Coordinates of C-alpha atoms and ligand atoms in Angstrom, one line a residue:
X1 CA 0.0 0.0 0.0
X2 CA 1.2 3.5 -0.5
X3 CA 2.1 6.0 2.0
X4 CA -0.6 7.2 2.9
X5 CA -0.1 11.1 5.5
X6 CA -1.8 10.6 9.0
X7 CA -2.8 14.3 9.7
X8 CA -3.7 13.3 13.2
X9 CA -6.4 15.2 14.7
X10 CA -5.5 18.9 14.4
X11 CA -7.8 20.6 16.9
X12 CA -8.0 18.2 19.8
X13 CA -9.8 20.1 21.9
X14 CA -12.9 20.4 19.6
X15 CA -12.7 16.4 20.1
X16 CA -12.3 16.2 24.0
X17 CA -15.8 16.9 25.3
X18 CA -18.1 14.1 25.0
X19 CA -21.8 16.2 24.8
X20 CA -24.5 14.7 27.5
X21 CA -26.4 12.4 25.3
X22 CA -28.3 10.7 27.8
X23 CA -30.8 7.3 26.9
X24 CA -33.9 9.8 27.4
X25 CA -32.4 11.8 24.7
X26 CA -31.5 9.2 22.1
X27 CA -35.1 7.9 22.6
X28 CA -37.2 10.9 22.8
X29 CA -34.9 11.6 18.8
X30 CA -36.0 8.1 17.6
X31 CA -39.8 8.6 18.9
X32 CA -39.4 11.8 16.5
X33 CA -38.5 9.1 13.4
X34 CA -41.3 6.7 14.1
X35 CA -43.8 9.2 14.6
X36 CA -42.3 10.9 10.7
X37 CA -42.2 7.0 9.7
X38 CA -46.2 6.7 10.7
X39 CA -46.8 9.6 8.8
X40 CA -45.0 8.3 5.8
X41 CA -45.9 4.3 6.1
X42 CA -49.2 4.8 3.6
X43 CA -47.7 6.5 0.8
X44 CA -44.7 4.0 1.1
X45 CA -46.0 0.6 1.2
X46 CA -45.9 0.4 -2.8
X47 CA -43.8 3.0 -3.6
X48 CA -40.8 4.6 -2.5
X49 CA -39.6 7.7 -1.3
X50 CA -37.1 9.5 -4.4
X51 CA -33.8 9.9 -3.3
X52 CA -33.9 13.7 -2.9
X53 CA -37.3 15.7 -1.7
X54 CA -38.1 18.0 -3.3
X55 CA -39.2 21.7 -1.1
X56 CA -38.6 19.1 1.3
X57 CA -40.7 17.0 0.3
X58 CA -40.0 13.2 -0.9
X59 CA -42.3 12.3 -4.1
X60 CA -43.4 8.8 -4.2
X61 CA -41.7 6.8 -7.3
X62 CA -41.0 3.1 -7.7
X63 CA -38.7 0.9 -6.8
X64 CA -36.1 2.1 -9.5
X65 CA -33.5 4.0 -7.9
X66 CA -30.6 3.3 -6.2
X67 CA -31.7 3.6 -2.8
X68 CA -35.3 2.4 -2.4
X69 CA -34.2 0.2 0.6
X70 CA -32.9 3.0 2.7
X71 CA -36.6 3.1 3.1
X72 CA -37.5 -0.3 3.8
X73 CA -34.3 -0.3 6.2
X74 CA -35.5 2.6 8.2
X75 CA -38.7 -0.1 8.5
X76 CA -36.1 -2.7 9.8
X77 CA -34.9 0.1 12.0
X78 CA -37.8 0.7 13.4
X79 CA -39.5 -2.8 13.8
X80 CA -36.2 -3.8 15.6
X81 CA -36.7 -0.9 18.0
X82 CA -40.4 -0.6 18.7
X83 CA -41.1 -4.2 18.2
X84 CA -44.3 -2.9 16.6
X85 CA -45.3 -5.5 13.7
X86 CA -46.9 -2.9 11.6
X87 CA -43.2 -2.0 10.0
X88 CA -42.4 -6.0 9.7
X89 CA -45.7 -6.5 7.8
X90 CA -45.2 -3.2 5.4
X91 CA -41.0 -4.5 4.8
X92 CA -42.5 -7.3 4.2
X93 CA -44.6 -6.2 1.4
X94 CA -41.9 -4.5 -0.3
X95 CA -39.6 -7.9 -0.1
X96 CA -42.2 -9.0 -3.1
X97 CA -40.8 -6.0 -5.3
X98 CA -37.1 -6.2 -4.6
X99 CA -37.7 -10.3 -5.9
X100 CA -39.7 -9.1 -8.9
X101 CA -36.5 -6.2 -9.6
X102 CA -33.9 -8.7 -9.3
X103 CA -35.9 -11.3 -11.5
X104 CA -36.8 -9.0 -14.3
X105 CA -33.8 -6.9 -13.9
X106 CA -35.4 -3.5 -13.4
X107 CA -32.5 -1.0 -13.0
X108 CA -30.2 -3.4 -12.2
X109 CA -26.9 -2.0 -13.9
X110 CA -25.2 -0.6 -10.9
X111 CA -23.0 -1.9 -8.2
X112 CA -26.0 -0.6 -5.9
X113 CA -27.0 -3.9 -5.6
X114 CA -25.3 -3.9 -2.3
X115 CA -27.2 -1.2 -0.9
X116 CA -30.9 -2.5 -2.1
X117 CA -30.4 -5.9 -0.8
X118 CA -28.4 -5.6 1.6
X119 CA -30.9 -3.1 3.7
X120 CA -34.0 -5.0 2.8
X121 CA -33.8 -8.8 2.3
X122 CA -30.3 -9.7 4.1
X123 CA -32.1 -7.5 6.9
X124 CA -34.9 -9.5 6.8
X125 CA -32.9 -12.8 6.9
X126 CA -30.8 -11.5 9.7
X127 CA -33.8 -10.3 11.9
X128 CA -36.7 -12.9 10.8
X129 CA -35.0 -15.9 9.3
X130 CA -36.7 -15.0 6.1
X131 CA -35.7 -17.6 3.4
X132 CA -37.1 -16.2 0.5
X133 CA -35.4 -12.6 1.3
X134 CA -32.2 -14.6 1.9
X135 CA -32.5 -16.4 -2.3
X136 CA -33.3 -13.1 -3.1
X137 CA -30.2 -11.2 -1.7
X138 CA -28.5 -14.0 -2.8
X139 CA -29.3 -13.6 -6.6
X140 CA -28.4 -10.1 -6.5
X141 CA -25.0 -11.2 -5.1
X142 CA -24.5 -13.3 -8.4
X143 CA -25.9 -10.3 -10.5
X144 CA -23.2 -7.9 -8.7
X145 CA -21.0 -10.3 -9.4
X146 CA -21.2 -9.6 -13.1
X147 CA -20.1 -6.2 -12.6
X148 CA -16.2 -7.8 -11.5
X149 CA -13.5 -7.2 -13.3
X150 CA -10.7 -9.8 -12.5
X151 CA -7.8 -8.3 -14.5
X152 CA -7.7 -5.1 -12.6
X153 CA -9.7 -6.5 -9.5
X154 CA -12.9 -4.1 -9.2
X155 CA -16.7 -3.9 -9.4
X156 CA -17.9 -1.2 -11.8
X157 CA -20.1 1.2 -10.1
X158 CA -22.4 2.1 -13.1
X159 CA -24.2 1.4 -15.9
X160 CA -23.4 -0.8 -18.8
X161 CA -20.1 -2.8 -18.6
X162 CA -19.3 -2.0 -22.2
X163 CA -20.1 1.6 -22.1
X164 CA -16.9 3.4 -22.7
X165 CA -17.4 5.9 -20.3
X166 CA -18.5 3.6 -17.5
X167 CA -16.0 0.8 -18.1
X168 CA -13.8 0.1 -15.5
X169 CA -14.7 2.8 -13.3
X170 CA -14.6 2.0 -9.7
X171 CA -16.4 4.5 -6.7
X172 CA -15.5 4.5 -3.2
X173 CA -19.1 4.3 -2.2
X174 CA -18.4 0.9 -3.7
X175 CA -17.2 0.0 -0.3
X176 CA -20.6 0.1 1.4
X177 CA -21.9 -2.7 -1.6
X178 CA -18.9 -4.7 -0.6
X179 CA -20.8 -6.8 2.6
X180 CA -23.6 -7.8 0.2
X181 CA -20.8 -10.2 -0.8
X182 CA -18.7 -11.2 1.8
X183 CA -22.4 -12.4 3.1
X184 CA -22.8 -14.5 0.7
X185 CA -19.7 -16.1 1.5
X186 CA -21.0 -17.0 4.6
X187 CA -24.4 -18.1 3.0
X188 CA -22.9 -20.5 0.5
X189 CA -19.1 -21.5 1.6
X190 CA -18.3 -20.2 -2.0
X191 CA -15.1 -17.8 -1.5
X192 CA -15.5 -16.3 -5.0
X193 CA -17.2 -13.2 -3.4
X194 CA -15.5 -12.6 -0.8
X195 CA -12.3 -12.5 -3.3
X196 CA -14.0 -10.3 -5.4
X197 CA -14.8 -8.0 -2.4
X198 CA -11.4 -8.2 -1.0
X199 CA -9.7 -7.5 -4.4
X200 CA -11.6 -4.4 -4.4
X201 CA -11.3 -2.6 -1.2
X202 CA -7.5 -3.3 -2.1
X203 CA -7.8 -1.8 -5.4
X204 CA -9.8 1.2 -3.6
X205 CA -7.5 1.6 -1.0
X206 CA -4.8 1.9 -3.3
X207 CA -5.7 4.0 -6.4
X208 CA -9.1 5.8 -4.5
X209 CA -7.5 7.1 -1.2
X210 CA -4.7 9.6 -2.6
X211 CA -1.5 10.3 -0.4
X212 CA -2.7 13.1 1.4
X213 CA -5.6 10.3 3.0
X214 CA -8.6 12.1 1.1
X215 CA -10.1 10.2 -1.8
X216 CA -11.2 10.3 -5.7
X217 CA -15.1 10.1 -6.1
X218 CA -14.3 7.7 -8.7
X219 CA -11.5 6.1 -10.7
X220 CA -10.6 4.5 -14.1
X221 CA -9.2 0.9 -14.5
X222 CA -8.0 -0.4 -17.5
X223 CA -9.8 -3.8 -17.0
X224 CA -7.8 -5.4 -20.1
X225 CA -4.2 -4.8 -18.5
X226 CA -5.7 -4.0 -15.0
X227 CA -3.3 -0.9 -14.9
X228 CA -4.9 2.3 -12.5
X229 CA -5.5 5.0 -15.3
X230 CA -7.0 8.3 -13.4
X231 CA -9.5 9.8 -10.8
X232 CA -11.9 11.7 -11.9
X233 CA -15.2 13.5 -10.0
X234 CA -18.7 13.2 -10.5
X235 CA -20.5 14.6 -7.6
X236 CA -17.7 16.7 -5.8
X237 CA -16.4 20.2 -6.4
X238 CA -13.5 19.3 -8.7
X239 CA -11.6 16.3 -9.9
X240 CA -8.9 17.4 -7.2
X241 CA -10.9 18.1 -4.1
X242 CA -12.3 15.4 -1.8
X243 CA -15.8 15.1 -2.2
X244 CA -17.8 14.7 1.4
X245 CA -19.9 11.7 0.9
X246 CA -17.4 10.0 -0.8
X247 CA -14.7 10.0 2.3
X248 CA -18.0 9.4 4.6
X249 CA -18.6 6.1 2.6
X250 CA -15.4 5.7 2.8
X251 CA -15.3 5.1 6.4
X252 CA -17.5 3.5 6.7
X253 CA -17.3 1.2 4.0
X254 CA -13.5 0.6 5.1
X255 CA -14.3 -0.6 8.5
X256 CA -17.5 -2.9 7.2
X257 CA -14.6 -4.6 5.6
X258 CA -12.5 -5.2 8.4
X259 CA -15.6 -6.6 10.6
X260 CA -15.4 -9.2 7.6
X261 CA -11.9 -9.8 6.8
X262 CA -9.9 -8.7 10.2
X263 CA -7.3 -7.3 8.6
X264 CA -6.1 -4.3 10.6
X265 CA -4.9 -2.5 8.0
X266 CA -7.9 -1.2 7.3
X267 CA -8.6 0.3 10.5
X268 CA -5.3 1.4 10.3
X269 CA -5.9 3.7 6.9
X270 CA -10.0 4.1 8.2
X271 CA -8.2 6.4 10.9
X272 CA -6.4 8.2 8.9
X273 CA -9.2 9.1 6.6
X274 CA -11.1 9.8 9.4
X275 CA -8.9 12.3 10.8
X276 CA -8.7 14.2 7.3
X277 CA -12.4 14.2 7.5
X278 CA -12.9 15.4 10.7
X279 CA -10.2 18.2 10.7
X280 CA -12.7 19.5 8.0
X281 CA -15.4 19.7 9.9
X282 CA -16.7 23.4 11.1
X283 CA -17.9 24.6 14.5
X284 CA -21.1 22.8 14.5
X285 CA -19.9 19.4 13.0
X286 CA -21.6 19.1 10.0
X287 CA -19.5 18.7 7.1
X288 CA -19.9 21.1 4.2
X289 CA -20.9 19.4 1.0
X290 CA -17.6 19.1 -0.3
X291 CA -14.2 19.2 1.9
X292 CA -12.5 21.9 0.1
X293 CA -15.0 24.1 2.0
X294 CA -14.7 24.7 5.8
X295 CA -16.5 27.5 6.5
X296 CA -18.7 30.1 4.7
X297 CA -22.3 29.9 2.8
X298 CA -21.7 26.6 0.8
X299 CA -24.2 23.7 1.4
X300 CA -24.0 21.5 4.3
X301 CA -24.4 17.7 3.8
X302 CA -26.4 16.2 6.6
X303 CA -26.6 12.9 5.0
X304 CA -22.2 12.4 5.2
X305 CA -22.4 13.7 8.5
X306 CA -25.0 11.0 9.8
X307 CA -23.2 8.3 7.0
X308 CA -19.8 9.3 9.0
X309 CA -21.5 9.1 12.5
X310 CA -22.4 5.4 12.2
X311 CA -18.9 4.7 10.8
X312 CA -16.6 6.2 13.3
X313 CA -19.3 4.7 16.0
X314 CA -18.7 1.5 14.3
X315 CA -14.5 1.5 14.2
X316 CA -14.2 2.9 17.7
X317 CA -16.2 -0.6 18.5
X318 CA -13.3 -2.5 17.5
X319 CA -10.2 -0.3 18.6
X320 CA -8.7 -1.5 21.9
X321 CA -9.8 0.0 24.7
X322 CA -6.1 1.9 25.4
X323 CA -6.1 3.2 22.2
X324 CA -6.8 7.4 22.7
X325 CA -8.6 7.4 19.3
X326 CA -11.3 5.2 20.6
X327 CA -12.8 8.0 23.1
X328 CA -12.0 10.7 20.2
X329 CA -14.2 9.1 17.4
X330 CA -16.7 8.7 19.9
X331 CA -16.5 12.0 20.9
X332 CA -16.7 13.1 16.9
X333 CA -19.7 11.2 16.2
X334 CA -21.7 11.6 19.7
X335 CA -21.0 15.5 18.8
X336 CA -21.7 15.0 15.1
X337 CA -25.5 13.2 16.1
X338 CA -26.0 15.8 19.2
X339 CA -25.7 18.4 16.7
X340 CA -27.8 16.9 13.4
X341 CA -30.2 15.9 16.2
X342 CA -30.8 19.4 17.5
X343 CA -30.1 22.2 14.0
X344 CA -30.8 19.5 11.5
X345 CA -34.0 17.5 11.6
X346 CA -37.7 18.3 10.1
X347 CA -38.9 19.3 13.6
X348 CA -38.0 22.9 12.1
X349 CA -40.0 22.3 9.0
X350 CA -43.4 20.1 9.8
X351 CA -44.7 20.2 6.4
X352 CA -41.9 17.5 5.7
X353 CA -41.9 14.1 5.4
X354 CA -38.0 13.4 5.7
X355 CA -36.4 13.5 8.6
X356 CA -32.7 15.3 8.1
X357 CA -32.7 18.5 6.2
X358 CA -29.7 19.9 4.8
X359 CA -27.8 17.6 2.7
X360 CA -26.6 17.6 -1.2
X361 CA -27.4 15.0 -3.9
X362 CA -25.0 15.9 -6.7
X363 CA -24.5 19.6 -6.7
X364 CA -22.7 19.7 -9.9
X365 CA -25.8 18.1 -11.7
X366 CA -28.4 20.5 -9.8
X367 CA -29.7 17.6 -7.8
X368 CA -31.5 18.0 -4.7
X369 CA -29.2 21.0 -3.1
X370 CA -30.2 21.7 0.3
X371 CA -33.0 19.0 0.5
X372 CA -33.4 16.0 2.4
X373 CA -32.1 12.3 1.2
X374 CA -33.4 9.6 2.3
X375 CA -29.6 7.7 2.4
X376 CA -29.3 10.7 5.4
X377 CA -32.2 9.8 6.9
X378 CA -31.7 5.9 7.6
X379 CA -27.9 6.4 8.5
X380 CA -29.3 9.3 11.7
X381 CA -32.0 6.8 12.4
X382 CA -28.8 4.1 12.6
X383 CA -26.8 6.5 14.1
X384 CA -29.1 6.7 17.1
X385 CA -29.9 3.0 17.2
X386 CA -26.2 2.5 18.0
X387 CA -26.3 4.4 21.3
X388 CA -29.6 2.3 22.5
X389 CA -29.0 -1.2 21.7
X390 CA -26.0 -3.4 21.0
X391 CA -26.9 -2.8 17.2
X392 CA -26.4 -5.9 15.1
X393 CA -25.1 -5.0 11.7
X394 CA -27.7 -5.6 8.5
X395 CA -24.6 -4.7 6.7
Ligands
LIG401 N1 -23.9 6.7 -3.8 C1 -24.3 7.8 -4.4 C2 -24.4 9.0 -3.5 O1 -23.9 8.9 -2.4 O2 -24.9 10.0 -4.0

């Protein structure tokens, strides 16, 4: 692996104070979600909430997109914590459509895969012992596994895999698709995804974290040599700058793949991408859209601050206890969820049905700047689930 700069955390201080999040507080914010899920659970039983709202609002499409099961997860979410079957039987439902989608291949040309199944059916498999959500999560394991390229060892993140400005293009939000199939090693005994998956994170960690421990959006393979070709943007500021989301997945996505693999040399690089991330965060905690900016009117991103939250929560689970990072990533993240918790949420803006507001689709397409998405909204309700219960991953 490269060298890859530890920055270190830069302002300790900002990092030192753990805020008083009590139980009470934690469970009066989740009552807040299910009470905003109730609202919601009508208009999305048989559709879906779009990724972006729109005035705040989500419109109701089909199950299409990318990240219909941040949805049905946030009904996992909440099933799990209330123990109310009413969000069991509506998941349930919507386990009929992710079968049909990965059947008849509706939309199905993205490394996504890992997202949609992962949150609905290997949820259900993990929480109910659901056998037909567990052949269906399967099946979109083998489909995902179409999208591997064994020469230069990655999955390509979108579209078709002879489209020449798609081919070979790995993402580091890749990383969060990655436990879809180191599941299904576990389901089947067969090793070839959990290769696949491990190849990957390599080839990420190598070519998508640069030197200075930010990261490439995305990045070019040539899959007939398997030579690293170039980095390139698509939803940050500038080829060059590190967009937020993308680091957030990052984390995230890097320390999903130690739970699975043990090897510690992904925490090892996780912290240091973690520091760079947090060193850019401004008074209040919440990342600006992209981390060239640090202060000033720019957009805020909600959604990587929540996505970040659960994935600093989630590493300083497995650091040893004498290692002083552990009490400063929980510091981060307790600050990070006090602080979306109290500025961020719809509490401030009834008329909507999402629950963080604030975050940034793709600004440089014009998509859903300063609205809420619904990837933000199941990674706060996660967030919060962490500091209740002795969270078992869906991931
Ligand atoms: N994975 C796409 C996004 O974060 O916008």
């Amino acid at each position: 692996m490269k060298n890859i700069v530890d920055e270190g955390i830069r302002y300790p201080q900002k990092y030192s104070i753990s805020p008083k999040i009590t139980r009470e507080y934690c469970e009066r914010a989740i009552q807040f979600i299910l009470n905003k899920i109730d609202q919601n659970l009508e208009t999305f039983t048989y559709k879906f909430p779009a990724p972006a709202s729109i005035n705040n609002v989500y419109p109701a499409i089909d199950n299409t997109d990318w990240t219909s099961s941040f949805w049905t997860g946030m009904l996992w979410l909440a099933y799990e914590i209330s123990g109310d079957d009413k969000y069991r039987k509506i998941a349930e439902i919507q386990l009929a459509d992710y079968k049909k989608r990965i059947e008849v291949k509706i939309c199905t040309d993205t490394h996504d895969l890992g997202f949609l199944y992962t949150l609905s059916c290997v949820a259900a498999y993990k929480l109910t012992g659901n056998e037909e959500a567990r052949n269906t999560a399967l099946k979109a394991a083998d489909l995902l596994m179409t999208r591997y390229f064994e020469k230069a060892g990655i999955i390509q993140a979108w579209g078709d895999l002879n489209d020449p400005g798609n081919r070979g293009r790995m993402i580091i939000d890749c990383c969060m698709n990655l436990p879809l199939l180191y599941w299904a090693t576990e389901m089947t005994g067969d090793g070839k995804y959990y290769n696949a998956a491990w190849n990957h994170v390599n080839q990420a960690a190598k070519y998508i974290v640069r030197e200075d421990a930010s990261s490439f959006h995305t990045y070019y393979m040539d899959v007939e040599t398997g030579e690293p070709r170039f980095g390139k943007t698509a939803q940050g500021y500038s080829d060059n700058s590190c967009w937020t989301r993308g680091q957030a997945w990052g984390i995230y996505g890097l320390v999903l793949s130690y739970v699975y693999t043990g090897d510690w040399k992904l925490i090892e690089l996780n912290k240091k991408i973690t520091n760079y991330f947090l060193n850019r965060l401004p008074e209040d905690y919440i990342c600006y859209w992209d981390l060239i900016f640090t202060e000033g009117n720019e957009e805020r991103d909600s959604s990587g601050a929540a996505i970040a939250a659960c994935g600093i929560l989630e590493m300083a689970k497995h650091l040893p206890l004498t290692d002083p990072y552990r009490e400063v990533y929980q510091n981060a993240s307790l600050n990070i969820i006090q602080s979306l918790s109290e500025n961020y949420t719809s509490a401030s803006c009834p008329e909507s049905n999402g629950l963080l507001l604030h975050a940034v689709y793709a600004k440089p397409d014009g998509k859903g700047i300063d609205e809420c998405n619904i990837w933000g909204d199941y990674f706060y309700f996660e967030a919060l689930v962490r500091l209740v219960k002795d969270w078992k991953l869906y991931w």
